[in-house]
CSV table of C-alpha atoms in Angstrom, one decimal:
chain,number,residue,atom,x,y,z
V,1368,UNK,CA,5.6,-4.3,-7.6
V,1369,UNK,CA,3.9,-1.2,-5.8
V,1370,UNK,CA,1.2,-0.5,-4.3
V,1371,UNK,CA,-1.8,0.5,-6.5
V,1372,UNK,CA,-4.9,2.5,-5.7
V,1373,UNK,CA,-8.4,1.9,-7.1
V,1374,UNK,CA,-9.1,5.5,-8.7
V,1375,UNK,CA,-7.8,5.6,-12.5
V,1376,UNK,CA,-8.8,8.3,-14.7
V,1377,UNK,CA,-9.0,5.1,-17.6
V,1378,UNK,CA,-11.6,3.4,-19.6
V,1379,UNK,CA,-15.2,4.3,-19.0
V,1380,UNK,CA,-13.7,8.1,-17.7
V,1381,UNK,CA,-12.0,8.3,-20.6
V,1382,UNK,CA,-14.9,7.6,-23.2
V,1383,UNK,CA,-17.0,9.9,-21.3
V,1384,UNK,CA,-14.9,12.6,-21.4
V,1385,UNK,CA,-13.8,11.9,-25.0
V,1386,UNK,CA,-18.0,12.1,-26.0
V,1387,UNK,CA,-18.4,15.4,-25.0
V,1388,UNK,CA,-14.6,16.9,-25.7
V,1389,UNK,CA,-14.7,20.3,-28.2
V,1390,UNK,CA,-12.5,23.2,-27.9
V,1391,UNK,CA,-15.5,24.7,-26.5
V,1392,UNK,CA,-15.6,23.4,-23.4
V,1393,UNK,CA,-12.6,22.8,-21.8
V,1394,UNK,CA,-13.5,24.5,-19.1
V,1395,UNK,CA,-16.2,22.4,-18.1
V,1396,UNK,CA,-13.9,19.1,-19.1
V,1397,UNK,CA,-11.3,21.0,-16.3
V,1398,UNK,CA,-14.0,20.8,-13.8
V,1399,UNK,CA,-14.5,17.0,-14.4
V,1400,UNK,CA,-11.1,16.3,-14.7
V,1401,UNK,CA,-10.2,18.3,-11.2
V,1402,UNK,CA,-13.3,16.1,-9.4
V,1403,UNK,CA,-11.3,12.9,-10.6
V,1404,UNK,CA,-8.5,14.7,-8.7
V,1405,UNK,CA,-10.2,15.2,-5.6
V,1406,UNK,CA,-11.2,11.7,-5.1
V,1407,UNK,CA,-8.2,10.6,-6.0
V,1408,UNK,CA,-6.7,13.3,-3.5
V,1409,UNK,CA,-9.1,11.5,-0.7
V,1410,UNK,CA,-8.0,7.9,-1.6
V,1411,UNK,CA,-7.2,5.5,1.2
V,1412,UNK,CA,-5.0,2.8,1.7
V,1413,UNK,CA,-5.4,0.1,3.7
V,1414,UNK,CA,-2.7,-2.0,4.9
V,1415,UNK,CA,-3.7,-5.6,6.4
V,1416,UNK,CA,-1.3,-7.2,8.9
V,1417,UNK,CA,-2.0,-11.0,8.9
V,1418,UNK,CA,-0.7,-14.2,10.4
V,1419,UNK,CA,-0.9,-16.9,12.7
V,1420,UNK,CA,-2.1,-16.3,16.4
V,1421,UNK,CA,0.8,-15.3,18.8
V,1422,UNK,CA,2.5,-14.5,15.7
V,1423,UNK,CA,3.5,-10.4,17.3
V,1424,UNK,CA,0.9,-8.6,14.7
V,1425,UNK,CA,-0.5,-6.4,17.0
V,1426,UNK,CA,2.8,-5.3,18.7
V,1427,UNK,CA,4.1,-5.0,15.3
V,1428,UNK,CA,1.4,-2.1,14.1
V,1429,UNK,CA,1.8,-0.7,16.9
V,1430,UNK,CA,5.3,-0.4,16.5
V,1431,UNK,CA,4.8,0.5,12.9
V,1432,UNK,CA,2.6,3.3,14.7
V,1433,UNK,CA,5.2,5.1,16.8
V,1434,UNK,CA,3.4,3.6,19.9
V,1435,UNK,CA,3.7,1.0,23.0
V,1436,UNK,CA,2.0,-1.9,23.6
V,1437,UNK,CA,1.0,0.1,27.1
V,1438,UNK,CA,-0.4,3.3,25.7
V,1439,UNK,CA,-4.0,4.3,25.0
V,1440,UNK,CA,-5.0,3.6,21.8
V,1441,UNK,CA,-2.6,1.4,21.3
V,1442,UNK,CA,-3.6,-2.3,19.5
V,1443,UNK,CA,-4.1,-4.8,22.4
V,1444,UNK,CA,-1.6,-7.5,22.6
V,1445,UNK,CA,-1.0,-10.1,25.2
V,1446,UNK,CA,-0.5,-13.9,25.1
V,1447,UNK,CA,-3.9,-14.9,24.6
V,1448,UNK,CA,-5.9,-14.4,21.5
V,1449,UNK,CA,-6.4,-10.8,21.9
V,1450,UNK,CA,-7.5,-9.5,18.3
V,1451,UNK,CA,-10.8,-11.1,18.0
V,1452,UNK,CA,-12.1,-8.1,15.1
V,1453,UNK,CA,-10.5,-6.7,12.0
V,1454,UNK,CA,-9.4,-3.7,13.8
V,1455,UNK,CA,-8.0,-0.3,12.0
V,1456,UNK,CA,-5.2,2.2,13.3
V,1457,UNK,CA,-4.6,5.5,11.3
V,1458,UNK,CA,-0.6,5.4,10.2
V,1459,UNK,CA,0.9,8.6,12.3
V,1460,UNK,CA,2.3,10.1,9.3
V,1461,UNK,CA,-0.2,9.4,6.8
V,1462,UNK,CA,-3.1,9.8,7.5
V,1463,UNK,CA,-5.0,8.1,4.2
V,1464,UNK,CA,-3.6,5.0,5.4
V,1465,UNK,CA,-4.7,2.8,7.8
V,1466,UNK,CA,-2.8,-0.3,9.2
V,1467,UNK,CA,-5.1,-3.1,10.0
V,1468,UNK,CA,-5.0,-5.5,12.7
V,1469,UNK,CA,-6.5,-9.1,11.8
V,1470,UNK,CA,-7.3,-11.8,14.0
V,1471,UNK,CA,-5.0,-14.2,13.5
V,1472,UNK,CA,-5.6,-17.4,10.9
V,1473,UNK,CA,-6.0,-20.7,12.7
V,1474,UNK,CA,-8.2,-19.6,15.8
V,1475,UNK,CA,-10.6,-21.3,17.2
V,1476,UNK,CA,-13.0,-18.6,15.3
V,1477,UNK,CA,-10.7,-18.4,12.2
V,1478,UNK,CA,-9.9,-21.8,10.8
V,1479,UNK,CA,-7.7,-21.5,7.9
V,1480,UNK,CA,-10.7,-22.9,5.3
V,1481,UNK,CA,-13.1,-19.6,6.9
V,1482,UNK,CA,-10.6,-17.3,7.2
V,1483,UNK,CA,-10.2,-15.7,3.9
V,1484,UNK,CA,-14.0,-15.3,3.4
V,1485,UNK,CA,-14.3,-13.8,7.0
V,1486,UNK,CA,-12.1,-11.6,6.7
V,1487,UNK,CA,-12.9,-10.3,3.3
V,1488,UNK,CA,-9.5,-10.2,2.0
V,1489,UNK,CA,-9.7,-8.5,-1.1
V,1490,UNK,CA,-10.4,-5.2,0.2
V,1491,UNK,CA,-7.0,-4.6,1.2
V,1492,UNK,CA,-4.4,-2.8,-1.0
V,1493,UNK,CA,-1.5,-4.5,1.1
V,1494,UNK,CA,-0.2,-6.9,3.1
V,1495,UNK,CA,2.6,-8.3,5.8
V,1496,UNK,CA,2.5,-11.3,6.9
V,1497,UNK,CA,3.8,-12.0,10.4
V,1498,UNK,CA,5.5,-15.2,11.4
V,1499,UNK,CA,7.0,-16.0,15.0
V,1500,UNK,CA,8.9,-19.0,14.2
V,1501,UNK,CA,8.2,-21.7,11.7
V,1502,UNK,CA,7.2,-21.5,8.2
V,1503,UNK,CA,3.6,-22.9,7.9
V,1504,UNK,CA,1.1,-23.9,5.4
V,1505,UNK,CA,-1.2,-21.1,7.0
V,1506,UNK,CA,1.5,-18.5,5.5
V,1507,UNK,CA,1.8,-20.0,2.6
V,1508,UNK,CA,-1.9,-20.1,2.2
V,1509,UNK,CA,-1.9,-16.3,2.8
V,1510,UNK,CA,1.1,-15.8,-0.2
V,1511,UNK,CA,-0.8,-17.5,-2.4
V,1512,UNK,CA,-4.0,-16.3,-2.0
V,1513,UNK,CA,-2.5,-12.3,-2.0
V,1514,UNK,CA,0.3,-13.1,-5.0
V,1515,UNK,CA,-3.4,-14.5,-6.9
V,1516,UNK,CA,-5.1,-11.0,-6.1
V,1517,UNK,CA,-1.9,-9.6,-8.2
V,1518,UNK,CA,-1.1,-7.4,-4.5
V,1519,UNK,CA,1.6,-6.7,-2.6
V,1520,UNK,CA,3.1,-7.9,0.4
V,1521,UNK,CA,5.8,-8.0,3.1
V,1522,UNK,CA,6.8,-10.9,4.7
V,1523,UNK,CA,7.9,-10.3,8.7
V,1524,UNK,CA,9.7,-13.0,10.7
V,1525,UNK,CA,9.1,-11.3,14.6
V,1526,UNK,CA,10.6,-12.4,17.7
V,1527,UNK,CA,14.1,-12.6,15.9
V,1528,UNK,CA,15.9,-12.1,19.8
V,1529,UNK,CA,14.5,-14.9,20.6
V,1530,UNK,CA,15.6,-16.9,18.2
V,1531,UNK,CA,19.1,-15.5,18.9
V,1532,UNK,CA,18.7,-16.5,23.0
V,1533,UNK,CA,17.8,-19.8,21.9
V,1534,UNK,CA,20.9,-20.5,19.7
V,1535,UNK,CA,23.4,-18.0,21.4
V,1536,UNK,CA,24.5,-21.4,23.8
V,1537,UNK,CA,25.4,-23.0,20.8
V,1538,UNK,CA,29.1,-24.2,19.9
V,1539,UNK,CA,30.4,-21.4,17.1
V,1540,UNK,CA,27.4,-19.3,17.3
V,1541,UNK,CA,27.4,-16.6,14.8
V,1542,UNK,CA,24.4,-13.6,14.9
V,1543,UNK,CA,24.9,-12.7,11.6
V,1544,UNK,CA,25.0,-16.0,10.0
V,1545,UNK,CA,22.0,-17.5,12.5
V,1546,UNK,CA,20.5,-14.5,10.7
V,1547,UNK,CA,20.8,-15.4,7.2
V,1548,UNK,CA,20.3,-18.6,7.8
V,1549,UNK,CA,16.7,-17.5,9.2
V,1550,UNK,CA,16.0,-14.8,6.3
V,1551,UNK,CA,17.1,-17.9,3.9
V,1552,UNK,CA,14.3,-20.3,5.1
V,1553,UNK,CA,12.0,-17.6,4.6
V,1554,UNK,CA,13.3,-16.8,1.1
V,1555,UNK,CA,12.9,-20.5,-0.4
V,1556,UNK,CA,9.6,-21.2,1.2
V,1557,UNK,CA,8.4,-17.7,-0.6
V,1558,UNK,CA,10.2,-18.2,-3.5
V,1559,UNK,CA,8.0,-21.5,-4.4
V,1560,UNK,CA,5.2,-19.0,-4.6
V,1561,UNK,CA,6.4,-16.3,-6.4
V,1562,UNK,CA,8.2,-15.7,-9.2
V,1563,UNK,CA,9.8,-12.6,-8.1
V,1564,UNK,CA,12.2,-11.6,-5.2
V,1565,UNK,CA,10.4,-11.5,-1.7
V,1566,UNK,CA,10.2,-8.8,0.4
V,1567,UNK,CA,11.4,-10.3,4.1
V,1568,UNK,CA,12.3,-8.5,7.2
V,1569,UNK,CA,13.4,-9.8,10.8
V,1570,UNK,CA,12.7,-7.8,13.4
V,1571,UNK,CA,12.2,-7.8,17.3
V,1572,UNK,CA,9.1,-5.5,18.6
V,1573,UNK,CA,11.3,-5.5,22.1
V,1574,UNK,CA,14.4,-4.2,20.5
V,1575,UNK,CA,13.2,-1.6,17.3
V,1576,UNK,CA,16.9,-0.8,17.3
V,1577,UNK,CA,18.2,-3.9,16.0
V,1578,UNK,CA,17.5,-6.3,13.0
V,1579,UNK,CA,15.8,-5.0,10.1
V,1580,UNK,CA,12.7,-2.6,11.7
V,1581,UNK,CA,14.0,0.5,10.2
V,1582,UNK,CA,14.7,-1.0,6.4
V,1583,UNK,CA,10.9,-2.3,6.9
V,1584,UNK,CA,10.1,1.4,8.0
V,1585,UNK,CA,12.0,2.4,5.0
V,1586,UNK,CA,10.4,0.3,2.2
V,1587,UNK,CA,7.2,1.6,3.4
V,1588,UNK,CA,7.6,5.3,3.0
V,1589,UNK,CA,9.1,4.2,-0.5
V,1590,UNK,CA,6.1,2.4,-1.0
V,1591,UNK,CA,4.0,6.1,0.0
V,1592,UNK,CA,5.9,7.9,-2.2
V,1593,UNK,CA,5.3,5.5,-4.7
V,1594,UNK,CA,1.5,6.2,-4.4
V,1595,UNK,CA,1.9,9.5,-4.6
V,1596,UNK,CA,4.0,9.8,-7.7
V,1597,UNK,CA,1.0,7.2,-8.7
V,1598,UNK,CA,-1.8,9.8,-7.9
V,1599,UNK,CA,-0.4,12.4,-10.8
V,1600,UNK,CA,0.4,9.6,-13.3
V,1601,UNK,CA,-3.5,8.8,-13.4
V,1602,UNK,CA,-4.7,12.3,-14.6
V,1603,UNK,CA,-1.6,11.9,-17.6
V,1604,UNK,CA,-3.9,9.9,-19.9
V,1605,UNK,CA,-7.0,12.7,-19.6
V,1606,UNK,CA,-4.3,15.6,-20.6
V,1607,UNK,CA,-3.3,13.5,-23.6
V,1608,UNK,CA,-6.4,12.8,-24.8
V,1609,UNK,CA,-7.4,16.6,-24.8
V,1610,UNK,CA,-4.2,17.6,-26.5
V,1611,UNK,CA,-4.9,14.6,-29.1
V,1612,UNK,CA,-8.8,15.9,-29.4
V,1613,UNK,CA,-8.2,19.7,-29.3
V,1614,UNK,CA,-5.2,20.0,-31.5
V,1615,UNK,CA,-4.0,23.8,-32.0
V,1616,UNK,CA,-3.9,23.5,-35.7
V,1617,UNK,CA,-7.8,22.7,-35.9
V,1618,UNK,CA,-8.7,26.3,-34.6
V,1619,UNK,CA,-6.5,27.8,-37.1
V,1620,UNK,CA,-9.4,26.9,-39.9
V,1621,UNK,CA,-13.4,26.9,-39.7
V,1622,UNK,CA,-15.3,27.9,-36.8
V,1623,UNK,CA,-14.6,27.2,-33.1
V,1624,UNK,CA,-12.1,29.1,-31.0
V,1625,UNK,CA,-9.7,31.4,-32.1
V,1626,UNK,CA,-6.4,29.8,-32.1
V,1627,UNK,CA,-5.0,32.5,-29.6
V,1628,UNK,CA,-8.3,31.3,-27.5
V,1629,UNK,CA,-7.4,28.1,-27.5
V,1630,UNK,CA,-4.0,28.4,-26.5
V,1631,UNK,CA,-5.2,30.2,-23.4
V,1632,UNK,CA,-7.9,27.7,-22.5
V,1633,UNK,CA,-5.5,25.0,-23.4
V,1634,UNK,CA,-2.7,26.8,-21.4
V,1635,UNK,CA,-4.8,27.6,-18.4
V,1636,UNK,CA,-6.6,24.4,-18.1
V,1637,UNK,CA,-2.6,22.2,-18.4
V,1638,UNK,CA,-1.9,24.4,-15.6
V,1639,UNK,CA,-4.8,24.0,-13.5
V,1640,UNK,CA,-4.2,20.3,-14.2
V,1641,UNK,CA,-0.6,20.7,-12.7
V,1642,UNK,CA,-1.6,22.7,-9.9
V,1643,UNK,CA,-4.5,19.9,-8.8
V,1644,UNK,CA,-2.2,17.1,-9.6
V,1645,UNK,CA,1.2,18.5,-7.2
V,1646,UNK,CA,-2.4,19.5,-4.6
V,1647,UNK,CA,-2.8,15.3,-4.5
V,1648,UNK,CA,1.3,14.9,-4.0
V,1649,UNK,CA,1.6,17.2,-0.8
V,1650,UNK,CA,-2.0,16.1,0.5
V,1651,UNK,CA,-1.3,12.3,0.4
V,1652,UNK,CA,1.8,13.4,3.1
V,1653,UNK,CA,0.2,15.8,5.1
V,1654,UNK,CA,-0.4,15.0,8.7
Protein backbone atom coordinates (compact mmCIF):
# COMPACT_ATOMS: atom_id res chain seq x y z
CA UNK A 1 0.00 0.00 0.00
CA UNK A 2 1.19 3.68 -0.64
CA UNK A 3 0.90 6.59 0.72
CA UNK A 4 -2.31 8.56 -0.28
CA UNK A 5 -2.99 12.30 -0.11
CA UNK A 6 -6.34 13.90 0.75
CA UNK A 7 -6.90 16.05 -2.55
CA UNK A 8 -8.82 13.94 -5.39
CA UNK A 9 -10.20 15.59 -8.25
CA UNK A 10 -13.41 12.83 -7.55
CA UNK A 11 -16.99 12.91 -6.62
CA UNK A 12 -18.53 16.22 -5.59
CA UNK A 13 -15.50 17.92 -8.09
CA UNK A 14 -16.54 15.90 -10.53
CA UNK A 15 -20.39 16.60 -10.61
CA UNK A 16 -19.60 20.22 -10.33
CA UNK A 17 -17.64 20.34 -13.17
CA UNK A 18 -19.77 17.94 -15.18
CA UNK A 19 -22.99 20.72 -14.39
CA UNK A 20 -21.50 23.38 -16.05
CA UNK A 21 -19.28 21.30 -18.89
CA UNK A 22 -20.17 22.69 -22.79
CA UNK A 23 -17.74 23.03 -25.45
CA UNK A 24 -18.12 26.56 -24.66
CA UNK A 25 -16.27 26.91 -21.88
CA UNK A 26 -13.42 24.85 -21.58
CA UNK A 27 -11.50 27.48 -20.95
CA UNK A 28 -13.04 28.45 -17.88
CA UNK A 29 -13.38 24.45 -16.90
CA UNK A 30 -9.10 24.70 -17.49
CA UNK A 31 -8.99 27.32 -14.94
CA UNK A 32 -10.91 25.14 -12.40
CA UNK A 33 -9.25 22.19 -13.18
CA UNK A 34 -5.55 23.90 -12.94
CA UNK A 35 -6.73 25.45 -9.16
CA UNK A 36 -7.33 21.61 -8.27
CA UNK A 37 -3.76 21.30 -9.45
CA UNK A 38 -2.33 23.93 -7.36
CA UNK A 39 -3.69 22.65 -4.21
CA UNK A 40 -2.83 19.55 -5.00
CA UNK A 41 0.71 20.94 -6.00
CA UNK A 42 0.86 22.53 -2.21
CA UNK A 43 -0.26 19.15 -0.56
CA UNK A 44 1.63 18.08 2.60
CA UNK A 45 2.48 15.01 4.05
CA UNK A 46 2.87 14.31 7.35
CA UNK A 47 4.78 11.46 8.65
CA UNK A 48 4.22 10.44 12.49
CA UNK A 49 7.10 8.62 14.24
CA UNK A 50 5.49 6.79 17.28
CA UNK A 51 6.42 4.36 20.05
CA UNK A 52 7.15 3.57 23.39
CA UNK A 53 9.37 6.00 25.55
CA UNK A 54 13.19 5.38 25.26
CA UNK A 55 12.20 3.64 22.16
CA UNK A 56 15.19 6.03 19.86
CA UNK A 57 12.24 8.12 17.90
CA UNK A 58 13.70 11.20 18.13
CA UNK A 59 17.35 10.17 17.18
CA UNK A 60 15.73 8.25 14.53
CA UNK A 61 14.05 11.60 12.70
CA UNK A 62 16.79 13.11 13.18
CA UNK A 63 18.63 10.72 11.44
CA UNK A 64 16.04 10.39 8.87
CA UNK A 65 16.80 14.30 8.72
CA UNK A 66 20.50 14.30 7.68
CA UNK A 67 21.21 15.64 11.28
CA UNK A 68 22.87 14.82 14.84
CA UNK A 69 21.44 14.54 17.93
CA UNK A 70 24.00 17.60 18.92
CA UNK A 71 23.10 20.10 16.22
CA UNK A 72 20.68 23.05 16.36
CA UNK A 73 17.44 22.24 15.36
CA UNK A 74 17.91 18.97 15.77
CA UNK A 75 14.90 16.80 17.72
CA UNK A 76 15.97 16.64 21.51
CA UNK A 77 16.85 13.29 22.66
CA UNK A 78 18.32 12.01 25.87
CA UNK A 79 17.45 9.27 28.39
CA UNK A 80 14.73 10.90 30.03
CA UNK A 81 11.38 11.61 28.49
CA UNK A 82 12.40 14.38 26.34
CA UNK A 83 9.46 14.68 23.67
CA UNK A 84 6.83 15.96 25.79
CA UNK A 85 4.68 17.75 22.41
CA UNK A 86 3.89 16.45 19.02
CA UNK A 87 6.67 18.14 17.50
CA UNK A 88 7.32 18.67 13.47
CA UNK A 89 10.68 18.69 11.37
CA UNK A 90 10.61 19.62 7.61
CA UNK A 91 12.21 16.38 5.62
CA UNK A 92 15.60 18.02 4.01
CA UNK A 93 14.74 16.93 0.65
CA UNK A 94 11.12 17.44 0.59
CA UNK A 95 9.99 19.94 1.79
CA UNK A 96 5.92 19.14 1.71
CA UNK A 97 6.75 16.65 4.14
CA UNK A 98 7.16 16.89 7.57
CA UNK A 99 8.38 14.01 9.95
CA UNK A 100 6.77 14.25 13.28
CA UNK A 101 8.11 13.59 16.56
CA UNK A 102 5.46 12.08 19.21
CA UNK A 103 5.72 11.71 22.73
CA UNK A 104 6.10 8.42 23.35
CA UNK A 105 2.88 5.99 24.36
CA UNK A 106 2.91 4.84 27.94
CA UNK A 107 4.25 8.09 29.79
CA UNK A 108 3.28 9.21 32.68
CA UNK A 109 1.24 11.97 30.46
CA UNK A 110 0.38 9.45 27.64
CA UNK A 111 -1.14 6.25 29.02
CA UNK A 112 -1.91 3.92 26.32
CA UNK A 113 -6.03 4.31 26.81
CA UNK A 114 -5.38 8.58 26.29
CA UNK A 115 -2.91 8.37 23.90
CA UNK A 116 -4.55 7.96 20.59
CA UNK A 117 -7.10 10.73 21.37
CA UNK A 118 -4.25 13.09 22.61
CA UNK A 119 -2.48 12.82 19.98
CA UNK A 120 -5.08 13.07 17.32
CA UNK A 121 -3.88 10.24 15.25
CA UNK A 122 -5.86 10.40 12.26
CA UNK A 123 -4.33 13.39 10.89
CA UNK A 124 -1.30 11.67 9.81
CA UNK A 125 -0.85 10.22 6.29
CA UNK A 126 1.96 7.80 7.77
CA UNK A 127 3.53 6.06 10.24
CA UNK A 128 6.84 4.13 11.85
CA UNK A 129 6.66 2.70 14.73
CA UNK A 130 9.78 2.54 16.81
CA UNK A 131 10.62 -0.41 19.08
CA UNK A 132 13.95 -0.63 21.28
CA UNK A 133 13.59 -4.18 22.33
CA UNK A 134 10.56 -6.25 23.04
CA UNK A 135 7.47 -6.50 21.18
CA UNK A 136 4.57 -4.97 23.34
CA UNK A 137 0.97 -4.66 23.43
CA UNK A 138 1.54 -0.71 23.16
CA UNK A 139 2.90 -1.58 19.48
CA UNK A 140 0.42 -3.67 18.76
CA UNK A 141 -2.12 -1.20 19.84
CA UNK A 142 -0.53 1.35 17.43
CA UNK A 143 -0.75 -1.43 14.26
CA UNK A 144 -4.04 -1.91 14.86
CA UNK A 145 -5.32 1.19 15.34
CA UNK A 146 -3.21 2.65 11.94
CA UNK A 147 -4.00 -0.82 9.73
CA UNK A 148 -7.99 0.23 10.93
CA UNK A 149 -7.44 3.95 9.51
CA UNK A 150 -6.59 1.78 6.11
CA UNK A 151 -2.67 3.83 6.40
CA UNK A 152 0.50 3.01 6.11
CA UNK A 153 3.28 2.22 8.21
CA UNK A 154 6.89 1.07 8.88
CA UNK A 155 7.80 -0.82 11.62
CA UNK A 156 11.61 0.10 13.09
CA UNK A 157 13.33 -2.16 15.60
CA UNK A 158 16.36 0.66 16.90
CA UNK A 159 19.24 -0.14 19.02
CA UNK A 160 19.95 -3.32 16.86
CA UNK A 161 24.06 -2.97 18.15
CA UNK A 162 23.00 -3.45 21.09
CA UNK A 163 21.31 -6.27 20.74
CA UNK A 164 24.29 -7.66 18.93
CA UNK A 165 26.76 -6.63 22.19
CA UNK A 166 24.46 -8.35 24.28
CA UNK A 167 24.55 -11.78 22.37
CA UNK A 168 28.02 -11.36 20.65
CA UNK A 169 29.52 -13.46 24.17
CA UNK A 170 27.32 -16.12 23.24
CA UNK A 171 28.54 -19.85 22.27
CA UNK A 172 28.12 -19.97 18.14
CA UNK A 173 27.02 -16.44 17.80
CA UNK A 174 26.05 -15.57 14.32
CA UNK A 175 25.16 -11.59 13.34
CA UNK A 176 23.35 -12.45 10.49
CA UNK A 177 21.27 -15.15 11.94
CA UNK A 178 20.81 -13.07 15.54
CA UNK A 179 19.47 -10.80 12.92
CA UNK A 180 16.79 -12.73 11.33
CA UNK A 181 15.99 -14.16 14.17
CA UNK A 182 15.14 -10.50 15.51
CA UNK A 183 13.42 -9.21 12.11
CA UNK A 184 11.35 -12.79 12.51
CA UNK A 185 9.80 -11.91 15.96
CA UNK A 186 8.84 -8.76 14.53
CA UNK A 187 7.35 -10.35 11.39
CA UNK A 188 4.83 -12.87 13.38
CA UNK A 189 3.89 -10.43 16.03
CA UNK A 190 2.81 -8.03 12.83
CA UNK A 191 1.68 -10.58 10.86
CA UNK A 192 -1.38 -11.33 13.51
CA UNK A 193 -2.48 -7.87 12.52
CA UNK A 194 -2.27 -7.68 9.11
CA UNK A 195 -3.05 -9.46 6.34
CA UNK A 196 -0.33 -8.30 4.15
CA UNK A 197 3.58 -8.41 4.36
CA UNK A 198 5.16 -5.94 6.96
CA UNK A 199 7.33 -3.37 6.32
CA UNK A 200 10.35 -3.96 9.10
CA UNK A 201 13.70 -2.46 9.33
CA UNK A 202 16.66 -2.80 12.00
CA UNK A 203 18.69 -0.16 12.41
CA UNK A 204 21.24 1.46 14.86
CA UNK A 205 21.03 5.52 14.99
CA UNK A 206 24.90 5.11 16.34
CA UNK A 207 26.02 3.17 13.31
CA UNK A 208 23.76 4.62 10.01
CA UNK A 209 26.23 2.46 8.03
CA UNK A 210 25.12 -0.73 9.10
CA UNK A 211 21.71 -2.78 9.33
CA UNK A 212 19.02 -1.75 7.31
CA UNK A 213 18.97 2.45 7.56
CA UNK A 214 19.61 2.94 3.98
CA UNK A 215 16.81 0.22 2.59
CA UNK A 216 14.51 2.28 5.22
CA UNK A 217 15.86 5.53 3.44
CA UNK A 218 15.11 3.81 0.25
CA UNK A 219 11.44 2.71 0.68
CA UNK A 220 10.82 6.15 1.63
CA UNK A 221 11.83 8.05 -1.50
CA UNK A 222 9.87 5.16 -3.21
CA UNK A 223 7.16 6.01 -1.15
CA UNK A 224 7.77 10.09 -2.53
CA UNK A 225 7.79 9.13 -5.85
CA UNK A 226 4.88 7.26 -5.30
CA UNK A 227 3.00 10.50 -4.29
CA UNK A 228 4.07 12.13 -6.92
CA UNK A 229 3.16 9.85 -9.77
CA UNK A 230 -0.15 9.97 -7.38
CA UNK A 231 -0.51 13.84 -7.76
CA UNK A 232 -1.02 13.47 -11.90
CA UNK A 233 -3.25 10.38 -11.61
CA UNK A 234 -5.87 12.57 -9.69
CA UNK A 235 -6.49 15.21 -12.56
CA UNK A 236 -6.88 11.79 -15.10
CA UNK A 237 -10.65 11.35 -14.20
CA UNK A 238 -11.42 15.42 -14.99
CA UNK A 239 -9.63 14.96 -18.65
CA UNK A 240 -11.86 11.89 -19.22
CA UNK A 241 -14.80 13.30 -18.31
CA UNK A 242 -14.31 16.35 -20.66
CA UNK A 243 -13.35 14.12 -23.58
CA UNK A 244 -16.54 11.90 -22.71
CA UNK A 245 -18.79 15.38 -22.37
CA UNK A 246 -17.19 17.36 -25.29
CA UNK A 247 -16.87 14.69 -27.92
CA UNK A 248 -15.41 15.96 -31.36
CA UNK A 249 -18.19 14.52 -33.38
CA UNK A 250 -20.94 16.66 -31.55
CA UNK A 251 -19.43 20.03 -33.09
CA UNK A 252 -19.52 18.54 -36.43
CA UNK A 253 -23.60 19.09 -36.40
CA UNK A 254 -25.84 21.99 -34.79
CA UNK A 255 -24.58 24.97 -33.20
CA UNK A 256 -21.65 25.20 -30.73
CA UNK A 257 -18.00 25.40 -31.78
CA UNK A 258 -16.73 24.68 -34.92
CA UNK A 259 -15.13 21.39 -34.95
CA UNK A 260 -11.64 22.96 -35.89
CA UNK A 261 -12.54 25.21 -32.65
CA UNK A 262 -12.88 22.57 -30.64
CA UNK A 263 -10.01 20.71 -31.44
CA UNK A 264 -7.90 23.67 -30.49
CA UNK A 265 -9.63 24.31 -27.22
CA UNK A 266 -9.56 20.71 -26.67
CA UNK A 267 -5.95 20.47 -27.75
CA UNK A 268 -4.76 23.49 -25.78
CA UNK A 269 -6.57 22.84 -22.73
CA UNK A 270 -5.06 18.57 -22.68
CA UNK A 271 -1.88 20.35 -22.89
CA UNK A 272 -2.25 22.92 -20.37
CA UNK A 273 -3.48 19.96 -18.26
CA UNK A 274 -0.06 18.09 -18.95
CA UNK A 275 2.02 21.03 -18.40
CA UNK A 276 0.20 21.75 -14.71
CA UNK A 277 0.17 18.06 -13.92
CA UNK A 278 4.43 17.33 -14.80
CA UNK A 279 4.42 21.41 -12.74
CA UNK A 280 3.00 19.18 -9.43
CA UNK A 281 5.77 16.09 -10.32
CA UNK A 282 8.96 18.45 -10.17
CA UNK A 283 7.41 20.69 -7.36
CA UNK A 284 6.64 17.81 -4.87
CA UNK A 285 10.85 17.26 -5.20
CA UNK A 286 12.06 20.48 -5.17
CA UNK A 287 14.09 21.69 -2.28
Amino acid sequence: MGLTISRTFGGKELDELKAVLNPGNLQEVAAEIHRELGLLKNTTLDIAVTGELGSGKSSLVNALRGVTDSEEGAAETGVTQTTMETKGYPHPRFPKITIWDLPGIGAPKFEPEEYLKKINFSRFDFFIIVAAERFTANHTKLAREIHEMKKTFYFVRCKVDLSMNSERGKPNFSEEKTLERIKKYCYDNLSEILASSPRVFLISTWYLDKYDFSLLQEALENEMEYLKKHALILVLPAIELVLDIVPLESSLVGGGLSFVATFYLLKKFLRDIEEDAENVLTKAAEP
